[in-house]
XYZ file of C-alpha atoms in Angstrom:
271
model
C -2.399 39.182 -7.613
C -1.623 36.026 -5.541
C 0.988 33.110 -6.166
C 2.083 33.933 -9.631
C 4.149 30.993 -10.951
C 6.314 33.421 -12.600
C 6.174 37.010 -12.457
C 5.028 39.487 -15.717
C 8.762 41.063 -14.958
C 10.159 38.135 -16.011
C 8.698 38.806 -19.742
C 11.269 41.489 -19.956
C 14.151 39.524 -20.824
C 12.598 37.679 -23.333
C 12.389 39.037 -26.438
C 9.125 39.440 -28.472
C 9.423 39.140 -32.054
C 7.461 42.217 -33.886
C 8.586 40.548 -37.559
C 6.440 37.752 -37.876
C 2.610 37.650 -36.971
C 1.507 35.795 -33.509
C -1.841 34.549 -33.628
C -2.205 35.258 -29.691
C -1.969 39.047 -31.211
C -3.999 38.630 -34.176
C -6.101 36.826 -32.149
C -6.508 39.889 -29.806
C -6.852 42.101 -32.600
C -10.136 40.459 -33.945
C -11.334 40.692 -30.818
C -10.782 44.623 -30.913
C -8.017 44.427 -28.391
C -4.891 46.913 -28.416
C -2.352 44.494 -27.359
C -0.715 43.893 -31.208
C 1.652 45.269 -33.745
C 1.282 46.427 -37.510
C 2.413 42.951 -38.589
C -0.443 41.045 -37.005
C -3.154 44.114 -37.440
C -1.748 43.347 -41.667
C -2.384 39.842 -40.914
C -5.412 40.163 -39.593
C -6.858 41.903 -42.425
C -5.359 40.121 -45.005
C -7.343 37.082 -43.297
C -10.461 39.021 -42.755
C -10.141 40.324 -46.692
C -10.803 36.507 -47.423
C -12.907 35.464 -45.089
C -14.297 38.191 -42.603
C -16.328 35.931 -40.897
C -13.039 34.919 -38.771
C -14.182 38.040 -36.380
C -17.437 36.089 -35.456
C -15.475 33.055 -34.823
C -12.749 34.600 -32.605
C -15.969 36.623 -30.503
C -18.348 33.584 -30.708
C -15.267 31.250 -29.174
C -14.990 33.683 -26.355
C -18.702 33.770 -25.166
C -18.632 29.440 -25.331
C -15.689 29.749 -23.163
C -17.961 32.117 -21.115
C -20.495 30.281 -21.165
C -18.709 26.887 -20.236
C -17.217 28.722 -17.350
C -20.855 29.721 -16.134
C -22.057 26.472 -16.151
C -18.843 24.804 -14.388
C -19.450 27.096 -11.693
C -23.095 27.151 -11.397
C -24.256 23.621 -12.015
C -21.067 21.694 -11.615
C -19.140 23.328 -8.525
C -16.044 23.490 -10.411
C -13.869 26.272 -8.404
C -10.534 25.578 -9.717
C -9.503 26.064 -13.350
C -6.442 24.944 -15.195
C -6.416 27.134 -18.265
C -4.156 26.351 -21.446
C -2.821 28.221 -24.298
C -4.456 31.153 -22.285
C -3.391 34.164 -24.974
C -3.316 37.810 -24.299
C -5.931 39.174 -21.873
C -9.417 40.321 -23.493
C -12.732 40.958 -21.233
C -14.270 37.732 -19.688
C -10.986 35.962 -18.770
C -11.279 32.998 -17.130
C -10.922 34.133 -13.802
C -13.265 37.101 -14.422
C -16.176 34.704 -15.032
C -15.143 32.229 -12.423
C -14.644 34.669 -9.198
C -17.452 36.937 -10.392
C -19.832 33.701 -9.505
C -17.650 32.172 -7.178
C -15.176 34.572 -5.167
C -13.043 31.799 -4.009
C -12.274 30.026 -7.383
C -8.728 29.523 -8.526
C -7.182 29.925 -11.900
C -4.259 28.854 -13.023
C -2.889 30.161 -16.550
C -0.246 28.830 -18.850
C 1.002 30.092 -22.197
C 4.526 30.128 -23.660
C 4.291 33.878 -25.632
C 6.114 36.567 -24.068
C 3.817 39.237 -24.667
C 1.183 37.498 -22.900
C 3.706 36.530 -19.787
C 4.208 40.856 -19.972
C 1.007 41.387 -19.985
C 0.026 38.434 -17.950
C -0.281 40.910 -14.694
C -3.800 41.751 -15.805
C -4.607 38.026 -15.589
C -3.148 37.686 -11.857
C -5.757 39.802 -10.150
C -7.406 37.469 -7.842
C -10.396 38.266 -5.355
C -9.369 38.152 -1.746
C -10.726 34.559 -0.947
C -9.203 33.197 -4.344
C -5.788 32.702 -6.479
C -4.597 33.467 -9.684
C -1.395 32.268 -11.070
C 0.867 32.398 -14.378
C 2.732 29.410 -15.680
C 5.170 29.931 -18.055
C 5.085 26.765 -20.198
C 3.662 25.083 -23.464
C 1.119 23.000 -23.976
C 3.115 19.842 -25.221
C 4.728 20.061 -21.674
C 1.749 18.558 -19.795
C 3.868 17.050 -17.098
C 5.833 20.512 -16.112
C 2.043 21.955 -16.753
C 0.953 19.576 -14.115
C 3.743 20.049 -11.604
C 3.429 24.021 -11.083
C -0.855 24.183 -11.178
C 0.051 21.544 -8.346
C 1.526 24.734 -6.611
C -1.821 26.511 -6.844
C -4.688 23.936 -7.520
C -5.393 20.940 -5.219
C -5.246 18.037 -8.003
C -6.648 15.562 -5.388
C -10.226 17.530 -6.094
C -12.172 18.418 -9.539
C -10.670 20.809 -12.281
C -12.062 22.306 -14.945
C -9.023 21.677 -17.382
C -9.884 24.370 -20.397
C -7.961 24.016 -24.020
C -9.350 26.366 -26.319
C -8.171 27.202 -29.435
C -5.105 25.311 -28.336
C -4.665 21.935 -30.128
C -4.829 23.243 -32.947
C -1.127 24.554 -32.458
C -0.587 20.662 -32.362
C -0.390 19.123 -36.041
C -0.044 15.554 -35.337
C -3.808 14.591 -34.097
C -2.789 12.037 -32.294
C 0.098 13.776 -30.196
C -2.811 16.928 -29.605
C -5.270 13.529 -27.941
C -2.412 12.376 -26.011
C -1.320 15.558 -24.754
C -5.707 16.319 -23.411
C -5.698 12.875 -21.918
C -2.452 13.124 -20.121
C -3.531 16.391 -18.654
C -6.964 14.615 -17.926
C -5.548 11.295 -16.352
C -3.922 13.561 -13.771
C -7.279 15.039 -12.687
C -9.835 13.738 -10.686
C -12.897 12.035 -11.129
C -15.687 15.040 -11.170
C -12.948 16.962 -13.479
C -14.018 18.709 -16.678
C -12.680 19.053 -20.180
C -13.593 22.140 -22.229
C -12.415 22.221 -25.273
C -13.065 24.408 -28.568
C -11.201 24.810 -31.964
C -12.056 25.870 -35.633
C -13.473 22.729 -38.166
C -12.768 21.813 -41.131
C -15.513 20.526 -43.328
C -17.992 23.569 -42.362
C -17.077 26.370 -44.334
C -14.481 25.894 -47.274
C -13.775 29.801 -47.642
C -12.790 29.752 -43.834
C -10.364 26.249 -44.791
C -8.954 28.386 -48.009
C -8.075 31.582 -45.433
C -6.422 29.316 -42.363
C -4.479 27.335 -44.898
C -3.221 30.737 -46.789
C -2.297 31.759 -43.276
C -0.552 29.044 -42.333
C 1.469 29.339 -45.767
C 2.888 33.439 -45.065
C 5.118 31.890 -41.736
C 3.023 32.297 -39.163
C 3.181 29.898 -36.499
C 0.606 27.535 -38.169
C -3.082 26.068 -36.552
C -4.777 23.239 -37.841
C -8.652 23.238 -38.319
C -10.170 19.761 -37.556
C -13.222 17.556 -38.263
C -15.864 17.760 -35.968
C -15.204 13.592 -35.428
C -11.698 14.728 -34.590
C -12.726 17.385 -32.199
C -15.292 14.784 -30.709
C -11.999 12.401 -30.250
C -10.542 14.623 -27.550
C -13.362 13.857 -25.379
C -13.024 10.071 -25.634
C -13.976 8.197 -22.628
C -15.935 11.140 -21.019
C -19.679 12.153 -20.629
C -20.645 14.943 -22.947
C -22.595 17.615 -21.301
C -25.239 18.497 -23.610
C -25.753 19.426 -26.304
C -22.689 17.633 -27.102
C -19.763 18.956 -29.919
C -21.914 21.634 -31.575
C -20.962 25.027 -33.327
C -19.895 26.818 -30.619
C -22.857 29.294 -31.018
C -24.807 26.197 -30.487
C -23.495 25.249 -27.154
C -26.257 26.265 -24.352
C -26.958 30.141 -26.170
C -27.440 32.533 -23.719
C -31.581 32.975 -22.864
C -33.597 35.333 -25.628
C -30.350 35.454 -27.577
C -30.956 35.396 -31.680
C -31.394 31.713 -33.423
C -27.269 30.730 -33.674
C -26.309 30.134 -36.784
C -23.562 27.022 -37.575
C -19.919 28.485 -37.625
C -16.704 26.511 -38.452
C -15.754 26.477 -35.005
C -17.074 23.652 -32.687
C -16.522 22.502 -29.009
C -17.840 20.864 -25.776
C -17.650 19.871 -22.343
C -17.175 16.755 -20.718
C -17.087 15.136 -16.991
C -14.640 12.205 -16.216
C -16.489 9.952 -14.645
């Protein structure tokens, strides 16, 4: 654990509210992690009674972000991460992938959710030539996101800046662009932008079970068009194959023909 911007003991005073359902924790309960309560796991199913093809989305977001990690590491040289909206730890975090390939990469995390900050200790284990650290901040705070990765990541060289499943917290579109390019104008030239997020306009059963969700009083996220999800990547170069499905995006060698999901993403350079 190395250069934590705040410390997992810090989550204790906070208080985590069991009444209402998180998505960070229903999140991590479609993903077959532990790290929830019986109002999310009723959620969850409630969701997945609609449309259970939201499992498939939350696993098939995780291996993109895997697989955008691999290539940022192995093909672009990336070895410094600035990840955002982070949620609770699940296998393959960030950091996992990175130092796995590249033992001296450094990660910084930032999420706002108390349970993740007490659980965030599982996400500060570094390798011995890296860093880890936790920032304790939300995503329409770029500039105090900024400042503390500045006390773990040198800014002055390329970042892979990775925002997944995270603008669609944002409702106004064009606050969620401004928020990815101010984060982006502060990086360097060689920087990357991942970013990934459910669509709208793919699969209407999937639209009628995120907008029922976002109608019971959980915090609410916003599927987008695939034009809007392209939008966030304005003024970069698209690796390809561009803003696909997220099964889509490079598949993994001898892996099964992907099929199209409503979630879609990409990865871009700044020139």
């Amino acid at each position: 654990m190395t250069d934590p911007a705040t410390t997992p003991e810090t989550a204790m005073g906070q208080k985590i509210d069991t009444s209402v359902p998180h998505s960070a924790r229903i999140w991590n309960y479609w993903l077959g992690g532990k790290d929830n309560y019986p109002v999310d796991e009723e959620a969850g199913d409630a969701y997945t009674a609609v449309f259970p093809g939201i499992v498939t989305i939350a696993r098939s977001s995780r291996a993109f972000l895997r697989r955008n990690i691999t290539y940022l590491v192995r093909e672009a040289g990336i070895r410094q991460f600035l990840d955002v909206g982070t949620g609770l730890p699940t296998a393959e975090n960030t950091h996992e992938v990175a130092q796995r390939l590249a033992p001296e990469a450094r990660i910084v995390y930032v999420d706002n959710d108390p349970m993740v900050l007490a659980h965030a200790r599982a996400l500060l284990y570094s390798s011995a030539e890296g860093a880890t650290a936790y920032i304790d901040s939300d995503v329409t705070a770029p500039d105090r996101i900024l400042e503390a990765a500045a006390e773990t990541l040198d800014l002055g060289r390329p970042v892979g800046l990775i925002l997944s499943n995270i603008l669609g917290h944002v409702a106004d579109h064009d606050q969620a662009r401004s928020i990815a390019n101010r984060l982006m104008d502060a990086l360097p030239s060689g920087s990357y932008l991942s970013v990934n997020d459910g669509s709208r306009g793919v699969d209407p059963v999937f639209e009628q079970a995120q907008d029922a969700y976002n109608s019971s009083g959980a915090v609410p996220y916003n599927l987008r068009t695939v034009d809007e999800i392209t939008a966030f990547f304005d003024g970069l170069e698209l690796v390809d194959p561009g803003v696909v499905s997220v099964t889509q995006w490079r598949p993994d060698p001898g892996s099964p023909a992907p099929e199209v999901i409503a979630e879609h993403g990409g990865l871009a350079r700044k020139p």
